[in-house]
PDB file of C-alpha atoms in Angstrom:
ATOM      1  CA  MET A 207     -98.226 -17.749  20.254  1.00  0.00           C
ATOM      2  CA  LYS A 208     -95.327 -19.400  20.614  1.00  0.00           C
ATOM      3  CA  THR A 209     -93.071 -16.593  19.071  1.00  0.00           C
ATOM      4  CA  LYS A 210     -94.165 -14.533  21.840  1.00  0.00           C
ATOM      5  CA  ILE A 211     -93.196 -16.809  24.621  1.00  0.00           C
ATOM      6  CA  SER A 212     -89.947 -17.724  22.669  1.00  0.00           C
ATOM      7  CA  LEU A 213     -89.184 -13.788  22.686  1.00  0.00           C
ATOM      8  CA  MET A 214     -90.350 -13.688  26.280  1.00  0.00           C
ATOM      9  CA  VAL A 215     -88.144 -16.361  27.280  1.00  0.00           C
ATOM     10  CA  ALA A 216     -85.143 -15.346  25.382  1.00  0.00           C
ATOM     11  CA  PHE A 217     -85.297 -11.398  26.656  1.00  0.00           C
ATOM     12  CA  ILE A 218     -85.601 -13.132  30.243  1.00  0.00           C
ATOM     13  CA  LEU A 219     -82.453 -14.870  29.563  1.00  0.00           C
ATOM     14  CA  VAL A 220     -80.505 -12.421  28.226  1.00  0.00           C
ATOM     15  CA  ILE A 221     -81.245 -10.778  31.792  1.00  0.00           C
ATOM     16  CA  PHE A 222     -79.927 -12.508  33.475  1.00  0.00           C
ATOM     17  CA  ILE A 223     -76.532 -13.014  31.752  1.00  0.00           C
ATOM     18  CA  LEU A 224     -75.946  -9.512  31.405  1.00  0.00           C
ATOM     19  CA  THR A 225     -77.494  -9.022  35.235  1.00  0.00           C
ATOM     20  CA  SER A 226     -73.859 -10.901  35.841  1.00  0.00           C
ATOM     21  CA  PHE A 227     -72.074  -8.174  34.638  1.00  0.00           C
ATOM     22  CA  VAL A 228     -73.293  -5.332  36.569  1.00  0.00           C
ATOM     23  CA  TYR A 229     -71.220  -3.272  38.287  1.00  0.00           C
ATOM     24  CA  ALA A 230     -71.785  -1.872  41.265  1.00  0.00           C
ATOM     25  CA  ALA A 231     -68.774   0.693  40.702  1.00  0.00           C
ATOM     26  CA  GLY A 232     -69.091   4.268  40.735  1.00  0.00           C
ATOM     27  CA  ILE A 233     -67.023   7.648  41.714  1.00  0.00           C
ATOM     28  CA  VAL A 234     -68.833  10.557  43.903  1.00  0.00           C
ATOM     29  CA  SER A 235     -67.264  13.673  43.090  1.00  0.00           C
ATOM     30  CA  PRO A 236     -66.646  16.111  45.748  1.00  0.00           C
ATOM     31  CA  TYR A 237     -68.187  19.060  44.297  1.00  0.00           C
ATOM     32  CA  TRP A 238     -71.599  19.081  41.840  1.00  0.00           C
ATOM     33  CA  LYS A 239     -73.765  21.716  39.721  1.00  0.00           C
ATOM     34  CA  ASP A 240     -75.674  23.403  42.440  1.00  0.00           C
ATOM     35  CA  TYR A 241     -72.263  22.843  44.250  1.00  0.00           C
ATOM     36  CA  PRO A 242     -69.439  24.985  42.992  1.00  0.00           C
ATOM     37  CA  LEU A 243     -65.632  25.137  44.053  1.00  0.00           C
ATOM     38  CA  GLU A 244     -64.841  28.645  45.278  1.00  0.00           C
ATOM     39  CA  MET A 245     -60.816  30.057  44.319  1.00  0.00           C
ATOM     40  CA  HIS A 246     -59.157  32.644  44.504  1.00  0.00           C
ATOM     41  CA  PHE A 247     -56.466  33.470  41.788  1.00  0.00           C
ATOM     42  CA  GLY A 248     -52.828  31.629  43.234  1.00  0.00           C
ATOM     43  CA  GLU A 249     -54.393  29.593  45.114  1.00  0.00           C
ATOM     44  CA  THR A 250     -54.390  25.431  44.778  1.00  0.00           C
ATOM     45  CA  LYS A 251     -56.293  22.637  46.347  1.00  0.00           C
ATOM     46  CA  ILE A 252     -57.069  19.368  45.847  1.00  0.00           C
ATOM     47  CA  ALA A 253     -60.374  17.922  44.952  1.00  0.00           C
ATOM     48  CA  ASN A 254     -60.900  14.237  45.822  1.00  0.00           C
ATOM     49  CA  PHE A 255     -62.931  11.957  44.165  1.00  0.00           C
ATOM     50  CA  LYS A 256     -64.199   8.536  46.058  1.00  0.00           C
ATOM     51  CA  LEU A 257     -63.800   5.591  43.838  1.00  0.00           C
ATOM     52  CA  GLN A 258     -66.739   2.755  45.220  1.00  0.00           C
ATOM     53  CA  ASN A 259     -66.506  -0.431  44.977  1.00  0.00           C
ATOM     54  CA  MET A 260     -68.811  -1.567  47.414  1.00  0.00           C
ATOM     55  CA  VAL A 261     -70.707  -4.790  45.652  1.00  0.00           C
ATOM     56  CA  GLY A 262     -69.302  -7.779  44.401  1.00  0.00           C
ATOM     57  CA  ASP A 263     -65.489  -9.902  44.675  1.00  0.00           C
ATOM     58  CA  GLN A 264     -63.850  -8.433  42.150  1.00  0.00           C
ATOM     59  CA  ASP A 265     -61.585  -5.103  42.295  1.00  0.00           C
ATOM     60  CA  VAL A 266     -61.916  -2.492  39.393  1.00  0.00           C
ATOM     61  CA  THR A 267     -59.548  -0.379  37.563  1.00  0.00           C
ATOM     62  CA  VAL A 268     -60.171   2.578  36.401  1.00  0.00           C
ATOM     63  CA  LYS A 269     -58.655   4.927  33.634  1.00  0.00           C
ATOM     64  CA  VAL A 270     -59.407   8.051  34.635  1.00  0.00           C
ATOM     65  CA  GLU A 271     -58.655  11.465  31.818  1.00  0.00           C
ATOM     66  CA  LEU A 272     -59.403  14.760  32.547  1.00  0.00           C
ATOM     67  CA  LYS A 273     -61.749  16.339  29.538  1.00  0.00           C
ATOM     68  CA  GLN A 274     -62.549  19.866  30.447  1.00  0.00           C
ATOM     69  CA  GLY A 275     -60.320  22.412  32.141  1.00  0.00           C
ATOM     70  CA  THR A 276     -56.531  20.738  31.732  1.00  0.00           C
ATOM     71  CA  ASP A 277     -55.651  24.711  32.004  1.00  0.00           C
ATOM     72  CA  ILE A 278     -55.648  24.730  35.677  1.00  0.00           C
ATOM     73  CA  ALA A 279     -56.524  21.168  36.544  1.00  0.00           C
ATOM     74  CA  SER A 280     -54.064  18.161  36.236  1.00  0.00           C
ATOM     75  CA  LEU A 281     -54.343  13.969  37.926  1.00  0.00           C
ATOM     76  CA  GLU A 282     -50.506  12.206  39.166  1.00  0.00           C
ATOM     77  CA  LYS A 283     -51.226   9.186  37.602  1.00  0.00           C
ATOM     78  CA  ASP A 284     -54.745   8.425  35.181  1.00  0.00           C
ATOM     79  CA  THR A 285     -55.093   4.817  36.122  1.00  0.00           C
ATOM     80  CA  TYR A 286     -56.502   3.776  40.110  1.00  0.00           C
ATOM     81  CA  THR A 287     -57.766   0.475  41.078  1.00  0.00           C
ATOM     82  CA  ALA A 288     -60.481  -0.844  43.748  1.00  0.00           C
ATOM     83  CA  LYS A 289     -60.811  -3.186  46.186  1.00  0.00           C
ATOM     84  CA  ALA A 290     -63.644  -4.813  46.479  1.00  0.00           C
ATOM     85  CA  GLY A 291     -65.590  -3.908  49.428  1.00  0.00           C
ATOM     86  CA  THR A 292     -64.545  -0.756  49.117  1.00  0.00           C
ATOM     87  CA  SER A 293     -65.680   2.832  48.713  1.00  0.00           C
ATOM     88  CA  ASP A 294     -61.941   4.846  50.256  1.00  0.00           C
ATOM     89  CA  THR A 295     -59.625   4.829  46.853  1.00  0.00           C
ATOM     90  CA  LEU A 296     -58.861   8.492  46.384  1.00  0.00           C
ATOM     91  CA  ILE A 297     -58.364   9.751  42.987  1.00  0.00           C
ATOM     92  CA  PRO A 298     -56.715  13.592  43.941  1.00  0.00           C
ATOM     93  CA  VAL A 299     -57.428  16.178  40.701  1.00  0.00           C
ATOM     94  CA  THR A 300     -55.154  19.725  42.189  1.00  0.00           C
ATOM     95  CA  ILE A 301     -56.462  22.153  40.755  1.00  0.00           C
ATOM     96  CA  THR A 302     -53.907  25.307  40.405  1.00  0.00           C
ATOM     97  CA  ILE A 303     -55.511  29.000  39.366  1.00  0.00           C
ATOM     98  CA  PRO A 304     -52.602  31.076  38.192  1.00  0.00           C
ATOM     99  CA  LYS A 305     -52.718  34.673  39.608  1.00  0.00           C
ATOM    100  CA  GLU A 306     -52.878  36.262  36.051  1.00  0.00           C
ATOM    101  CA  TYR A 307     -55.731  34.331  34.855  1.00  0.00           C
ATOM    102  CA  ASP A 308     -58.390  35.429  32.655  1.00  0.00           C
ATOM    103  CA  LYS A 309     -61.634  33.653  33.343  1.00  0.00           C
ATOM    104  CA  SER A 310     -63.893  33.608  36.206  1.00  0.00           C
ATOM    105  CA  LEU A 311     -65.891  30.845  35.671  1.00  0.00           C
ATOM    106  CA  GLN A 312     -63.579  27.106  34.731  1.00  0.00           C
ATOM    107  CA  GLN A 313     -65.531  24.014  34.509  1.00  0.00           C
ATOM    108  CA  ILE A 314     -63.742  20.691  35.186  1.00  0.00           C
ATOM    109  CA  GLU A 315     -65.149  17.226  33.536  1.00  0.00           C
ATOM    110  CA  LEU A 316     -63.339  13.899  34.346  1.00  0.00           C
ATOM    111  CA  GLU A 317     -64.226  11.022  32.811  1.00  0.00           C
ATOM    112  CA  VAL A 318     -63.513   7.752  34.500  1.00  0.00           C
ATOM    113  CA  LYS A 319     -63.847   4.353  32.031  1.00  0.00           C
ATOM    114  CA  THR A 320     -63.421   0.907  33.509  1.00  0.00           C
ATOM    115  CA  VAL A 321     -60.166  -0.785  32.464  1.00  0.00           C
ATOM    116  CA  ASN A 322     -60.880  -4.835  31.612  1.00  0.00           C
ATOM    117  CA  LYS A 323     -58.275  -6.727  31.161  1.00  0.00           C
ATOM    118  CA  ASP A 324     -57.693  -8.293  27.903  1.00  0.00           C
ATOM    119  CA  GLU A 325     -59.953 -11.928  27.475  1.00  0.00           C
ATOM    120  CA  GLY A 326     -59.442 -12.174  24.066  1.00  0.00           C
ATOM    121  CA  GLY A 327     -62.703 -11.599  22.846  1.00  0.00           C
ATOM    122  CA  MET A 328     -63.760  -9.164  19.837  1.00  0.00           C
ATOM    123  CA  ILE A 329     -66.048  -6.887  22.242  1.00  0.00           C
ATOM    124  CA  THR A 330     -65.745  -6.087  25.146  1.00  0.00           C
ATOM    125  CA  LEU A 331     -67.712  -4.626  27.704  1.00  0.00           C
ATOM    126  CA  GLY A 332     -66.883  -1.832  30.239  1.00  0.00           C
ATOM    127  CA  THR A 333     -68.606   1.550  32.468  1.00  0.00           C
ATOM    128  CA  GLY A 334     -67.445   4.651  32.392  1.00  0.00           C
ATOM    129  CA  TRP A 335     -69.182   8.001  34.323  1.00  0.00           C
ATOM    130  CA  THR A 336     -69.305  11.687  33.719  1.00  0.00           C
ATOM    131  CA  THR A 337     -68.974  14.068  36.342  1.00  0.00           C
ATOM    132  CA  SER A 338     -68.041  18.049  36.601  1.00  0.00           C
ATOM    133  CA  PHE A 339     -68.319  20.698  38.235  1.00  0.00           C
ATOM    134  CA  ASN A 340     -67.724  24.573  38.306  1.00  0.00           C
ATOM    135  CA  VAL A 341     -64.552  26.646  39.275  1.00  0.00           C
ATOM    136  CA  ILE A 342     -65.718  29.884  40.573  1.00  0.00           C
ATOM    137  CA  ILE A 343     -62.690  32.588  40.522  1.00  0.00           C
ATOM    138  CA  SER A 344     -62.839  35.558  42.415  1.00  0.00           C
ATOM    139  CA  GLU A 345     -60.039  37.754  43.988  1.00  0.00           C
ATOM    140  CA  LYS A 346     -58.871  37.272  47.560  1.00  0.00           C
ATOM    141  CA  PRO A 347     -61.500  38.988  49.803  1.00  0.00           C
ATOM    142  CA  ILE A 348     -58.837  40.924  52.657  1.00  0.00           C
ATOM    143  CA  SER A 349     -58.955  39.737  56.016  1.00  0.00           C
ATOM    144  CA  LYS A 350     -61.146  41.342  59.107  1.00  0.00           C
ATOM    145  CA  GLU A 351     -57.493  41.539  60.638  1.00  0.00           C
ATOM    146  CA  ALA A 352     -55.660  42.823  57.854  1.00  0.00           C
ATOM    147  CA  LEU A 353     -57.827  45.699  57.612  1.00  0.00           C
ATOM    148  CA  ILE A 354     -58.356  46.390  61.344  1.00  0.00           C
ATOM    149  CA  GLY A 355     -54.384  46.496  60.472  1.00  0.00           C
ATOM    150  CA  ILE A 356     -54.512  48.760  57.162  1.00  0.00           C
ATOM    151  CA  ILE A 357     -56.936  51.065  59.208  1.00  0.00           C
ATOM    152  CA  ILE A 358     -54.213  51.215  62.610  1.00  0.00           C
ATOM    153  CA  ALA A 359     -51.567  51.621  60.126  1.00  0.00           C
ATOM    154  CA  MET A 360     -53.397  54.966  58.493  1.00  0.00           C
ATOM    155  CA  LEU A 361     -54.622  56.342  61.922  1.00  0.00           C
ATOM    156  CA  ILE A 362     -50.716  55.950  62.794  1.00  0.00           C
ATOM    157  CA  ALA A 363     -49.264  57.872  59.330  1.00  0.00           C
ATOM    158  CA  LEU A 364     -52.231  60.470  60.139  1.00  0.00           C
ATOM    159  CA  ILE A 365     -50.857  61.581  63.638  1.00  0.00           C
ATOM    160  CA  ILE A 366     -47.226  61.553  62.677  1.00  0.00           C
ATOM    161  CA  LEU A 367     -48.330  64.057  59.882  1.00  0.00           C
ATOM    162  CA  VAL A 368     -50.490  66.488  61.624  1.00  0.00           C
ATOM    163  CA  LEU A 369     -48.065  66.676  64.503  1.00  0.00           C
ATOM    164  CA  VAL A 370     -44.628  66.932  62.086  1.00  0.00           C
ATOM    165  CA  ILE A 371     -47.354  70.200  60.331  1.00  0.00           C
ATOM    166  CA  LEU A 372     -48.094  71.334  63.905  1.00  0.00           C
ATOM    167  CA  VAL A 373     -44.333  71.674  64.726  1.00  0.00           C
ATOM    168  CA  LEU A 374     -43.968  72.811  61.507  1.00  0.00           C
ATOM    169  CA  VAL A 375     -46.470  75.994  61.693  1.00  0.00           C
ATOM    170  CA  LEU A 376     -44.981  76.358  65.165  1.00  0.00           C
ATOM    171  CA  LYS A 377     -41.390  76.469  64.192  1.00  0.00           C
ATOM    172  CA  ARG A 378     -42.104  78.925  61.406  1.00  0.00           C
ATOM    173  CA  ARG A 379     -44.023  81.030  64.020  1.00  0.00           C
ATOM    174  CA  LYS A 380     -41.516  81.884  66.370  1.00  0.00           C
TER     175      LYS A 380
END
């Protein structure tokens, strides 16, 4: 019985100690599995991930690494710091689709890990997040204005061609 009580007290003590190491930081992705990024060949977009640090009084520094999609995605830098109580630290990921890219779907995966100050111990605990989303790549559709312009140009060319043929036929008859 005493062993069970001792184990329970030790468990509660460990829980209290571990709660002092809890981070309330996190990362918010503008895209996810059910909300992919849609792009066209030859296009460049910037996806802004947000690093949040809303609870606590310590700043959080993270190291960001692209795990998948490095052929189309890049980071300006790999280390970001979120001040305590903020939710607006941007992590911009630039995504560029080459005109001759051979895929129609590419997954982008970001791994974000906290950077701990060297405290001199043998073991350091850190927090990490992984977020991923798909980039759907397609041909750029023709806009309505461009389509109307093409139709008008073709009609004008057709009218001119008919007039030229009509003039040639009339000259041959004379």
